[in-house]
Coordinates of C-alpha atoms in Angstrom, one line a residue:
M16 CA 40.0 66.7 88.1
R17 CA 42.4 69.3 86.7
E18 CA 41.1 72.9 86.4
L19 CA 40.1 73.9 82.9
T20 CA 42.0 77.0 82.0
W21 CA 41.1 79.3 79.1
R22 CA 43.8 77.7 77.0
K23 CA 42.3 74.2 77.4
I24 CA 38.8 75.6 76.6
F25 CA 40.2 77.4 73.6
L26 CA 41.9 74.3 72.3
A27 CA 38.9 72.2 72.9
L28 CA 36.6 74.6 71.0
A29 CA 39.2 74.7 68.1
D30 CA 39.1 70.9 68.0
A31 CA 35.3 70.9 68.0
F32 CA 35.3 73.3 65.1
F33 CA 37.8 71.2 63.1
I34 CA 35.8 68.0 63.8
A35 CA 32.6 69.6 62.6
F36 CA 34.3 71.2 59.6
G37 CA 36.1 67.9 58.8
T38 CA 32.9 65.9 58.9
L39 CA 31.2 68.3 56.5
S40 CA 34.3 68.5 54.3
T41 CA 34.6 64.8 54.1
N42 CA 30.9 64.4 53.1
F43 CA 31.4 67.1 50.5
I44 CA 34.2 65.1 48.9
F45 CA 32.1 62.0 49.0
E46 CA 29.2 63.8 47.3
R47 CA 31.5 64.9 44.5
F48 CA 33.4 61.7 43.9
L49 CA 31.6 58.8 45.7
P50 CA 27.9 59.9 46.0
Q51 CA 26.8 56.4 47.0
Y52 CA 28.7 56.9 50.4
S53 CA 27.5 60.4 51.2
L54 CA 25.3 61.1 54.2
S55 CA 22.3 63.3 55.0
F56 CA 22.8 66.6 56.8
S57 CA 21.0 65.4 60.0
R58 CA 23.1 62.3 60.2
L59 CA 26.3 64.4 59.7
I60 CA 25.3 66.6 62.6
Y61 CA 24.7 63.5 64.7
I62 CA 28.1 61.9 63.9
A63 CA 29.9 65.2 64.4
F64 CA 28.3 65.7 67.8
I65 CA 29.2 62.2 69.1
D66 CA 32.7 62.6 67.6
I67 CA 33.3 66.0 69.3
I68 CA 32.3 64.6 72.7
I69 CA 34.4 61.4 72.3
C70 CA 37.5 63.2 71.0
F71 CA 37.3 65.8 73.8
L72 CA 37.2 63.2 76.5
V73 CA 40.1 61.2 74.9
Q74 CA 42.3 64.3 74.4
Y75 CA 41.6 65.4 78.0
A76 CA 42.3 62.0 79.4
I77 CA 45.7 61.6 77.7
G78 CA 46.7 65.2 78.7
S79 CA 46.7 66.8 75.3
Y80 CA 45.1 69.9 76.7
S81 CA 47.3 70.1 79.8
K82 CA 50.3 71.5 77.9
A83 CA 50.5 75.2 77.4
W84 CA 50.7 76.2 73.7
R85 CA 54.2 77.7 74.2
K86 CA 55.6 74.3 75.3
F87 CA 54.4 72.3 72.4
K88 CA 57.0 69.9 71.0
L89 CA 56.9 67.2 68.4
F90 CA 55.8 64.7 71.1
D91 CA 52.8 66.9 71.9
Y92 CA 51.7 67.1 68.3
G93 CA 52.0 63.3 68.1
L94 CA 49.9 63.1 71.3
C95 CA 47.2 65.3 69.7
A96 CA 47.2 63.1 66.6
A97 CA 46.9 59.9 68.7
G98 CA 44.0 61.4 70.6
M99 CA 42.2 62.1 67.4
A100 CA 42.9 58.6 66.1
I101 CA 41.6 57.0 69.3
G102 CA 38.5 59.3 69.3
Q103 CA 37.7 58.4 65.7
F104 CA 38.1 54.7 66.4
I105 CA 35.8 54.8 69.5
T106 CA 33.2 56.8 67.5
L107 CA 33.3 54.2 64.7
M108 CA 32.8 51.4 67.2
I109 CA 29.8 53.2 68.7
F110 CA 28.1 53.5 65.4
Y111 CA 29.0 49.9 64.5
A112 CA 27.3 48.8 67.8
L113 CA 24.2 50.9 66.8
G114 CA 24.2 49.4 63.4
K115 CA 24.3 52.8 61.8
S116 CA 28.0 53.1 60.9
P117 CA 29.1 55.0 57.7
S118 CA 31.9 53.4 55.7
K119 CA 35.4 52.9 57.2
L120 CA 36.7 55.1 54.3
F121 CA 34.6 57.9 55.6
F122 CA 36.1 57.8 59.1
L123 CA 39.7 57.4 57.6
L124 CA 39.3 60.5 55.5
N125 CA 37.6 62.3 58.3
F126 CA 40.5 61.5 60.6
I127 CA 43.0 62.9 58.1
V128 CA 41.1 66.2 57.6
I129 CA 40.4 67.0 61.3
T130 CA 43.8 65.9 62.5
T131 CA 45.6 68.0 59.9
G132 CA 43.4 71.0 60.8
A133 CA 44.0 70.6 64.5
L134 CA 47.8 70.3 64.2
L135 CA 48.1 73.2 61.8
F136 CA 46.0 75.4 64.1
R137 CA 48.2 74.6 67.1
F138 CA 51.4 75.3 65.2
A139 CA 50.2 78.5 63.6
F140 CA 48.6 79.8 66.8
K141 CA 51.8 79.2 68.8
R142 CA 54.0 81.0 66.2
T143 CA 51.6 83.9 65.8
F144 CA 51.2 84.5 69.5
I145 CA 55.0 84.3 70.1
T146 CA 55.5 86.9 67.4
L147 CA 52.9 89.2 68.8
T148 CA 54.2 89.0 72.4
H149 CA 57.7 89.7 71.2
A150 CA 56.6 92.8 69.4
G151 CA 56.5 96.1 71.2
K152 CA 58.0 97.0 74.5
Y153 CA 60.1 93.9 75.1
Q154 CA 61.6 93.5 71.7
N155 CA 65.1 94.6 72.7
N156 CA 65.0 93.1 76.2
E157 CA 66.8 89.9 77.2
R158 CA 64.3 87.2 78.1
T159 CA 65.5 85.9 81.5
L160 CA 64.6 83.0 83.7
I161 CA 65.7 83.2 87.3
V162 CA 66.6 80.0 89.2
G163 CA 65.4 80.3 92.8
A164 CA 62.4 82.1 94.3
G165 CA 64.0 83.2 97.6
Q166 CA 65.4 86.4 98.9
A167 CA 68.1 86.7 96.3
A168 CA 65.5 86.5 93.5
R169 CA 63.4 89.0 95.3
M170 CA 66.3 91.4 95.4
I171 CA 67.1 91.0 91.8
L172 CA 63.5 91.6 90.8
N173 CA 63.4 94.8 92.9
E174 CA 66.7 95.9 91.2
I175 CA 65.2 95.3 87.8
K176 CA 62.0 97.2 88.7
S177 CA 63.9 100.1 90.1
S178 CA 66.3 100.3 87.2
K179 CA 63.4 100.9 84.7
F180 CA 63.1 104.4 86.1
D181 CA 66.8 105.3 85.7
N182 CA 67.4 103.6 82.3
S183 CA 70.2 101.5 83.7
A184 CA 71.5 98.3 82.0
T185 CA 69.3 96.0 84.1
S186 CA 66.1 97.6 82.6
E187 CA 67.0 95.6 79.4
I188 CA 66.1 92.4 81.3
E189 CA 62.6 90.9 80.9
V190 CA 62.1 88.3 83.6
I191 CA 59.6 85.8 82.1
G192 CA 59.5 83.6 85.3
L193 CA 61.2 81.8 88.1
V194 CA 61.9 78.2 88.9
D195 CA 62.2 76.7 92.4
D196 CA 62.1 73.2 93.9
D197 CA 59.9 74.2 96.8
A198 CA 56.5 72.6 95.9
G199 CA 54.7 75.3 97.9
K200 CA 56.0 78.1 95.7
R201 CA 54.8 76.6 92.4
H202 CA 52.4 78.9 90.5
T203 CA 52.8 81.6 93.2
K204 CA 54.2 85.0 92.3
I205 CA 57.2 86.9 93.5
N206 CA 57.0 90.6 92.9
G207 CA 54.4 89.9 90.2
V208 CA 56.6 87.2 88.4
K209 CA 55.3 83.7 88.4
V210 CA 57.1 80.5 89.6
L211 CA 56.7 78.4 86.4
G212 CA 58.1 75.1 87.7
T213 CA 61.0 73.2 89.2
T214 CA 64.7 73.2 88.3
R215 CA 64.3 69.9 86.4
E216 CA 62.0 71.7 84.0
I217 CA 64.7 74.4 83.1
P218 CA 65.6 73.0 79.6
E219 CA 61.9 72.6 78.7
L220 CA 60.9 76.1 80.0
A221 CA 63.9 77.7 78.3
E222 CA 62.8 76.4 75.0
A223 CA 59.0 77.0 75.5
F224 CA 59.5 80.6 76.6
E225 CA 62.4 81.3 74.2
V226 CA 64.7 82.3 77.2
E227 CA 67.9 84.0 76.3
Q228 CA 69.5 84.3 79.7
I229 CA 69.3 82.3 83.0
I230 CA 70.3 83.9 86.3
F231 CA 71.2 81.3 89.0
A232 CA 70.1 83.1 92.2
I233 CA 70.6 80.6 95.0
P234 CA 73.8 81.8 96.8
S235 CA 73.3 79.4 99.7
C236 CA 72.9 76.3 97.5
N237 CA 75.1 73.4 98.5
E238 CA 77.7 72.3 96.0
K239 CA 76.0 69.1 94.8
E240 CA 72.7 70.8 94.0
R241 CA 74.6 73.7 92.5
K242 CA 76.4 71.4 90.1
R243 CA 73.1 69.5 89.2
I244 CA 71.2 72.7 88.5
L245 CA 74.0 74.4 86.5
E246 CA 74.4 71.3 84.4
L247 CA 70.6 71.5 83.5
C248 CA 71.1 75.2 82.7
S249 CA 74.1 74.4 80.5
E250 CA 71.9 72.0 78.4
T251 CA 70.1 75.1 77.1
K252 CA 71.4 77.6 74.6
C253 CA 71.0 80.4 77.1
R254 CA 73.6 82.7 78.5
I255 CA 74.1 81.8 82.2
K256 CA 75.0 84.1 85.0
V257 CA 75.7 82.9 88.6
V258 CA 75.2 84.8 91.8
P259 CA 78.3 84.1 94.0
Y260 CA 78.3 81.9 97.1
L261 CA 76.8 83.7 100.1
G262 CA 80.3 84.2 101.7
D263 CA 81.6 85.8 98.5
L264 CA 78.8 88.5 98.1
I265 CA 79.9 92.1 98.7
F266 CA 77.7 95.0 99.7
D267 CA 79.4 98.3 100.2
A268 CA 79.6 101.7 98.6
E269 CA 80.8 100.3 95.3
H270 CA 78.7 97.1 95.3
T271 CA 75.1 98.1 96.0
Q272 CA 73.3 95.6 93.7
L273 CA 73.1 91.9 93.7
I274 CA 72.5 91.5 90.0
S275 CA 75.8 93.3 89.2
Q276 CA 77.7 90.6 91.1
A277 CA 76.2 87.8 89.0
A278 CA 79.0 86.6 86.7
D279 CA 79.0 84.5 83.6
I280 CA 79.1 80.8 84.3
K281 CA 82.6 79.4 84.4
L282 CA 83.6 75.8 83.9
E283 CA 84.7 75.6 87.6
D284 CA 81.1 76.2 88.6
L285 CA 80.4 72.7 87.4
L286 CA 83.0 71.0 89.5
G287 CA 80.4 70.1 92.1
R288 CA 82.0 71.6 95.2
E289 CA 82.6 75.0 96.8
P290 CA 86.0 76.7 96.1
V291 CA 88.5 75.7 98.8
S292 CA 89.1 78.5 101.2
F293 CA 92.5 79.1 102.9
D294 CA 93.8 81.0 105.9
K295 CA 95.2 84.1 104.3
K296 CA 96.7 85.2 107.6
D297 CA 99.0 82.2 107.7
I298 CA 100.0 82.7 104.1
K299 CA 100.7 86.4 104.8
N300 CA 102.9 85.4 107.8
L301 CA 104.7 83.0 105.6
V302 CA 105.5 85.4 102.7
T303 CA 105.7 88.9 104.0
G304 CA 109.2 90.2 104.1
K305 CA 110.7 87.0 102.6
I306 CA 112.8 86.3 99.5
C307 CA 110.7 83.9 97.5
M308 CA 112.0 81.9 94.5
V309 CA 109.6 80.2 92.1
T310 CA 111.1 77.7 89.6
G311 CA 109.0 77.3 86.5
G312 CA 107.7 80.7 87.4
G313 CA 106.4 81.4 83.9
G314 CA 104.2 78.3 83.7
S315 CA 100.5 78.2 84.6
I316 CA 101.1 77.1 88.2
G317 CA 104.3 79.0 88.7
S318 CA 102.9 82.3 87.3
E319 CA 99.9 82.1 89.7
L320 CA 102.3 81.5 92.5
V321 CA 104.1 84.7 91.6
R322 CA 100.8 86.6 91.4
Q323 CA 99.6 85.4 94.8
I324 CA 103.0 85.8 96.5
A325 CA 103.2 89.4 95.2
K326 CA 100.0 90.3 97.1
Y327 CA 101.7 89.7 100.5
S328 CA 104.6 92.2 100.3
P329 CA 107.6 89.8 99.9
E330 CA 111.1 91.3 100.1
R331 CA 111.8 89.9 96.6
V332 CA 110.3 87.5 94.1
I333 CA 112.7 85.5 91.9
I334 CA 111.3 83.9 88.8
V335 CA 113.4 81.1 87.4
D336 CA 112.3 79.6 84.0
I337 CA 114.0 78.3 80.9
Y338 CA 111.2 79.7 78.6
E339 CA 111.8 83.4 78.3
N340 CA 108.4 84.4 76.8
N341 CA 106.2 83.2 79.6
A342 CA 108.7 84.5 82.2
Y343 CA 108.7 87.9 80.6
E344 CA 104.9 88.1 80.5
V345 CA 104.6 87.4 84.2
Q346 CA 107.3 89.9 85.0
Q347 CA 105.5 92.6 83.0
E348 CA 102.2 91.8 84.6
I349 CA 103.6 92.1 88.1
L350 CA 105.4 95.4 87.2
M351 CA 102.2 96.9 85.7
T352 CA 100.1 95.8 88.7
Y353 CA 102.5 96.8 91.6
G354 CA 105.1 99.0 90.0
D355 CA 108.1 99.4 92.3
K356 CA 106.2 98.0 95.3
V357 CA 107.3 94.5 94.4
N358 CA 111.0 93.8 93.8
I359 CA 111.0 91.2 91.1
E360 CA 113.9 89.4 89.4
T361 CA 113.5 87.2 86.2
L362 CA 116.3 84.8 85.5
I363 CA 116.3 82.6 82.4
S364 CA 118.0 79.4 83.7
S365 CA 117.5 75.7 83.8
V366 CA 117.1 73.7 87.0
R367 CA 119.2 71.0 85.3
D368 CA 122.2 73.2 85.5
Y369 CA 123.5 72.8 89.1
D370 CA 126.3 75.4 88.8
K371 CA 124.0 78.1 87.4
M372 CA 121.4 77.4 90.0
E373 CA 124.1 77.6 92.8
K374 CA 125.1 81.1 91.5
I375 CA 121.4 82.1 91.9
F376 CA 121.2 80.7 95.4
M377 CA 124.5 82.2 96.4
Q378 CA 123.5 85.7 95.2
Y379 CA 119.8 85.9 96.3
R380 CA 119.7 83.5 99.4
P381 CA 115.9 82.7 99.1
N382 CA 114.0 82.0 102.2
L383 CA 111.2 80.2 100.4
V384 CA 111.6 78.0 97.4
F385 CA 108.5 76.9 95.4
H386 CA 109.6 74.2 92.9
A387 CA 107.1 74.2 90.0
A388 CA 109.6 73.5 87.2
A389 CA 108.8 70.2 85.5
H390 CA 108.0 68.4 82.2
K391 CA 104.3 67.5 82.7
H392 CA 103.0 66.4 79.3
V393 CA 102.2 62.7 79.7
P394 CA 102.3 61.4 76.1
L395 CA 105.4 63.5 75.1
M396 CA 107.4 62.2 78.0
E397 CA 106.6 58.6 77.0
Y398 CA 108.8 59.1 73.9
V399 CA 111.7 60.8 75.7
P400 CA 111.8 59.4 79.3
E401 CA 115.4 60.5 79.7
E402 CA 114.3 64.1 79.3
A403 CA 111.7 63.7 82.0
V404 CA 114.4 62.3 84.3
K405 CA 116.9 65.1 83.6
N406 CA 114.3 67.9 84.1
N407 CA 112.0 66.5 86.8
I408 CA 114.3 64.3 88.9
V409 CA 117.8 65.8 88.4
G410 CA 116.3 69.3 88.4
T411 CA 114.4 68.7 91.7
F412 CA 117.4 67.2 93.4
N413 CA 119.6 70.1 92.3
V414 CA 117.3 72.7 93.7
A415 CA 116.5 70.8 96.9
K416 CA 120.2 70.3 97.7
L417 CA 120.9 74.0 97.1
A418 CA 117.9 75.0 99.2
Q419 CA 119.4 73.0 102.1
K420 CA 123.0 74.2 101.4
Y421 CA 122.0 77.9 101.4
K422 CA 119.7 77.5 104.4
A423 CA 116.3 78.2 102.9
D424 CA 113.5 78.1 105.5
K425 CA 111.1 76.0 103.4
F426 CA 111.1 74.1 100.1
V427 CA 107.7 73.3 98.6
M428 CA 107.6 70.9 95.7
I429 CA 104.5 70.6 93.4
S430 CA 103.6 67.1 92.6
T431 CA 100.6 65.4 90.8
D432 CA 98.1 62.6 91.4
K433 CA 99.8 60.9 88.5
A434 CA 102.6 60.1 90.9
V435 CA 100.3 57.6 92.7
N436 CA 100.6 54.1 91.3
P437 CA 102.0 55.6 88.1
T438 CA 101.3 54.2 84.7
N439 CA 103.4 56.7 82.8
V440 CA 106.9 58.0 82.8
M441 CA 105.9 61.6 83.8
G442 CA 104.0 60.3 86.9
C443 CA 106.8 58.0 87.8
T444 CA 109.4 60.7 87.7
K445 CA 107.2 62.9 89.9
R446 CA 107.0 60.0 92.4
V447 CA 110.8 59.8 92.5
C448 CA 110.7 63.6 93.1
E449 CA 108.4 63.0 96.1
M450 CA 110.9 60.4 97.3
I451 CA 113.7 63.0 97.0
I452 CA 111.8 65.4 99.2
E453 CA 111.2 62.6 101.7
Y454 CA 114.9 61.9 101.7
M455 CA 115.8 65.5 102.1
A456 CA 113.3 66.0 104.9
Q457 CA 114.8 63.0 106.8
R458 CA 118.3 64.5 106.6
S459 CA 117.6 68.2 106.9
T460 CA 118.2 70.0 110.2
G461 CA 117.1 73.5 109.0
T462 CA 115.1 73.6 105.8
E463 CA 111.6 72.2 105.9
F464 CA 110.9 70.1 102.8
V465 CA 107.2 69.5 101.8
T466 CA 105.3 68.1 98.9
T467 CA 101.9 69.2 97.6
R468 CA 99.9 66.8 95.5
F469 CA 96.7 67.6 93.5
G470 CA 94.9 66.6 90.4
N471 CA 94.3 68.3 87.1
V472 CA 94.2 72.1 87.0
L473 CA 91.5 73.8 84.9
G474 CA 93.1 75.9 82.3
S475 CA 96.7 75.0 83.0
N476 CA 99.2 74.5 80.2
G477 CA 98.7 71.0 78.8
S478 CA 95.2 70.5 80.4
V479 CA 92.2 69.5 78.3
I480 CA 90.3 72.8 78.6
P481 CA 92.5 75.0 76.4
L482 CA 92.6 72.2 73.8
F483 CA 88.8 71.8 73.9
R484 CA 88.3 75.6 73.5
R485 CA 90.6 75.8 70.5
Q486 CA 88.8 72.9 68.9
I487 CA 85.4 74.4 69.4
E488 CA 86.4 77.9 68.3
S489 CA 88.0 76.5 65.1
G490 CA 84.9 74.4 64.2
M491 CA 86.8 71.1 64.7
P492 CA 85.5 68.0 66.6
V493 CA 86.3 67.8 70.3
T494 CA 88.6 64.9 70.9
V495 CA 88.3 62.8 74.1
T496 CA 90.5 59.8 74.6
H497 CA 87.8 57.5 76.2
P498 CA 84.1 57.9 77.1
D499 CA 84.7 56.6 80.7
I500 CA 87.9 58.5 81.6
I501 CA 87.6 60.6 84.8
R502 CA 89.8 63.1 86.5
Y503 CA 89.9 65.2 89.7
F504 CA 89.9 68.9 88.9
M505 CA 90.7 72.1 90.7
T506 CA 91.2 75.7 89.7
I507 CA 94.7 77.3 89.3
P508 CA 94.1 79.7 92.2
E509 CA 93.0 76.8 94.4
A510 CA 96.1 74.8 93.5
V511 CA 98.4 77.7 94.2
S512 CA 96.6 78.6 97.5
L513 CA 97.2 74.9 98.5
V514 CA 100.9 75.3 97.8
L515 CA 101.1 78.4 99.9
E516 CA 98.9 77.0 102.7
A517 CA 101.0 73.8 102.8
G518 CA 104.1 76.0 103.1
A519 CA 102.6 77.7 106.1
M520 CA 101.6 74.4 107.7
A521 CA 104.7 72.5 106.9
S522 CA 107.0 71.1 109.6
G523 CA 108.9 68.9 107.1
G524 CA 108.4 65.6 105.2
E525 CA 104.6 65.9 104.6
I526 CA 102.7 65.3 101.4
F527 CA 99.7 67.6 101.5
V528 CA 96.6 66.3 99.6
L529 CA 93.6 68.4 98.6
D530 CA 90.1 67.1 99.0
M531 CA 89.0 67.7 95.4
G532 CA 85.4 66.5 95.6
E533 CA 84.0 64.0 93.2
P534 CA 85.9 63.2 90.0
V535 CA 84.5 64.5 86.8
K536 CA 84.0 62.6 83.5
I537 CA 86.1 64.3 80.8
V538 CA 83.3 63.7 78.2
N539 CA 80.8 65.5 80.5
L540 CA 83.3 68.4 80.8
A541 CA 83.6 68.5 77.0
E542 CA 79.8 68.5 76.6
N543 CA 79.3 71.3 79.2
L544 CA 82.0 73.4 77.6
I545 CA 80.3 73.0 74.2
R546 CA 77.0 74.1 75.7
M547 CA 78.7 77.1 77.3
Y548 CA 79.5 78.2 73.7
G549 CA 75.8 78.0 72.9
K550 CA 76.2 74.9 70.8
V551 CA 74.7 71.4 71.0
P552 CA 77.1 68.5 71.7
Y553 CA 77.1 65.8 68.9
Q554 CA 75.0 68.0 66.8
D555 CA 76.7 71.4 66.3
V556 CA 80.1 70.0 67.6
E557 CA 81.0 66.4 67.3
I558 CA 82.9 64.6 70.1
V559 CA 85.4 62.0 68.8
F560 CA 86.8 59.3 71.1
T561 CA 90.5 58.7 70.1
G562 CA 91.6 56.0 72.5
L563 CA 93.8 56.2 75.6
R564 CA 97.2 57.6 74.9
P565 CA 100.5 56.0 76.0
G566 CA 100.7 55.9 79.8
E567 CA 97.2 57.2 80.3
K568 CA 94.8 55.5 82.7
L569 CA 91.0 55.8 83.0
Y570 CA 91.1 57.2 86.6
E571 CA 93.7 58.9 88.8
E572 CA 94.3 58.4 92.6
L573 CA 95.4 60.9 95.1
L574 CA 96.8 58.5 97.7
M575 CA 98.8 55.3 97.6
D576 CA 97.4 52.4 99.7
E577 CA 100.1 52.7 102.4
E578 CA 99.8 56.4 102.9
G579 CA 96.6 56.9 104.8
L580 CA 95.3 60.3 105.7
K581 CA 95.7 62.7 108.6
K582 CA 93.5 65.8 109.1
T583 CA 94.8 69.4 109.2
S584 CA 93.3 72.6 110.5
N585 CA 91.9 73.1 107.0
K586 CA 89.1 70.5 106.5
K587 CA 89.8 70.3 102.8
I588 CA 93.6 69.6 103.2
F589 CA 95.0 66.2 104.4
I590 CA 98.4 64.9 105.0
G591 CA 99.5 61.5 103.6
N592 CA 101.8 59.4 105.8
Q593 CA 105.2 58.8 104.1
L594 CA 107.5 55.8 104.1
K595 CA 111.1 56.0 105.2
I596 CA 113.7 56.2 102.5
E597 CA 116.9 54.1 102.8
P598 CA 119.4 56.8 102.0
D599 CA 122.5 54.9 100.7
E600 CA 120.5 52.7 98.3
F601 CA 118.4 55.6 97.2
L602 CA 121.4 57.8 96.3
K603 CA 123.0 54.9 94.5
Q604 CA 119.8 54.4 92.4
L605 CA 119.6 58.2 91.7
D606 CA 123.2 58.2 90.4
E607 CA 122.6 55.2 88.1
L608 CA 119.4 56.8 86.8
E609 CA 121.1 60.1 86.0
A610 CA 123.9 58.3 84.2
L611 CA 121.4 56.3 82.1
A612 CA 119.5 59.5 81.3
N613 CA 122.6 61.4 80.3
S614 CA 123.5 58.5 77.9
N615 CA 120.0 58.8 76.4
E616 CA 119.2 55.1 76.9
S617 CA 115.4 55.3 76.9
D618 CA 114.5 51.7 77.6
K619 CA 117.0 51.3 80.4
V620 CA 115.8 54.6 81.9
V621 CA 112.2 53.1 82.1
E622 CA 113.6 49.9 83.6
K623 CA 115.5 51.8 86.3
L624 CA 112.4 53.9 87.1
A625 CA 110.4 50.7 87.5
E626 CA 113.1 49.4 89.9
M627 CA 113.0 52.5 92.0
V628 CA 109.1 52.8 92.1
P629 CA 107.6 49.3 92.6
T630 CA 104.1 50.6 92.1
F631 CA 105.0 51.8 88.5
H632 CA 103.0 49.7 86.0
H633 CA 104.1 51.1 82.7
Q634 CA 101.3 51.3 80.1
T635 CA 102.1 51.3 76.4
N636 CA 100.3 51.9 73.1
E637 CA 98.3 48.7 73.8
N638 CA 95.9 51.0 75.6

């Protein structure tokens, strides 16, 4: 039998009062309007006494008293009303059995009066108590729930307690409780703060205790559990802060507190895996003292490549991009960050222009070439396949041939999971680019040619996240193509680190594939992003399903059936086995494809792509 707390006793006494008051009030109404049905005072007391006992037993049995007043929701008010109804019915049956029952109308009116009183009391008591507890010393403090009741939570509570004596920012935090999935910790206290429940109760507790901020304080949590818990946190309207993974925590002269390292939740925290780590020593050995060229250096991937390369003291960084605004912004960022410590050149040029690219190679003689320049927008390329061929395929072949001609050490091309069994023009052109790198690797005696393949990059140009953000911020519905569409995701720094690590590992001809964890439903990504803005999906922000776009498929693949996987020294990076390219036939097909693209014959371009890539199954608007 569950322990009767003072709250349960208080609610039971309140119910007893309303039953007694209701019985007397009902009889008073009958005396005024239906005197023939009124009862004597002694009989009223008898009925009220039986009614109080029966209603108490029913309410206790169905759990109406087990819910703290703070947590009361619509369901709990309904449960209370149901308990009163069942109690009234049982009382009526008892008096029928005794042959002393008042009229049914008496019990019906009595039920209405006592139930109304009991529900109004619960609602008014909850609101009044919340108002009183918010008044006074905590009125300006941020009501906070801490996830985890381990050492990290203990440290945070100590920091908050200490900060109250020096008026630091953390003194504005009021920790209302903790949650932990360890059953042994439930209802215990850590530094005077109670463990209120488990992580599954986070949304309920956040609403009941009017939580404003949640601090995720389990730095050792595995990626699957981390994703599950953070998704529960994102269902609330609370601000969410996350203590970094154990390996990312810093304690030195500048970082003395754990709570200061807790950062706002980012969408990548919901990917369900730890960030991929890379051997920075290998990358440093690859880049230091080298002349590094990045084509498409102003784009989301290219610009991050430039940023990461700049960290490792290259001899020179060459940004090649056709779009001057992005290229200029990256150039200025590097100059402001490193000054004259990094020698950087920004060249507005197109990879389509072989002669112009040859002048660049002739002048700068790059040791490392990172080829990120490409048209990547799937639907747009469906309408102009010839432009995808000119930029992606011809541009890649131009740069690859020049890298070999001018004896670059390594050439690293950035590909996409859309190149695997492609259903769209963009993916198919990237598959042909992969074949070009295979062809070059088979023929090369000096330059090492390698491909890196990964899925969607969070926040990159053309990805769904910037679009979703713009839609939410402008008050528009969020558009998702299909409720079941899934994608693999990684962060921009992860993608670029993969490129650099692959460059360090490469011996020529490999396709490096990143283990990207479990795929993510795009609709779940949209819902979580909406919640991170403090809004409720489908209520504050509508999600509209627009249908698959031309060339788009429900899921992406990272490997073709024939490729298989080989392990590398990094457990998150694998190598796909590649097929041999028949050089004469391949070159002939490339020449024919380029001629068709230059003549702007869209349909024939698609036909030629399908001939070159047998796994290309072109999807149309029939999607």
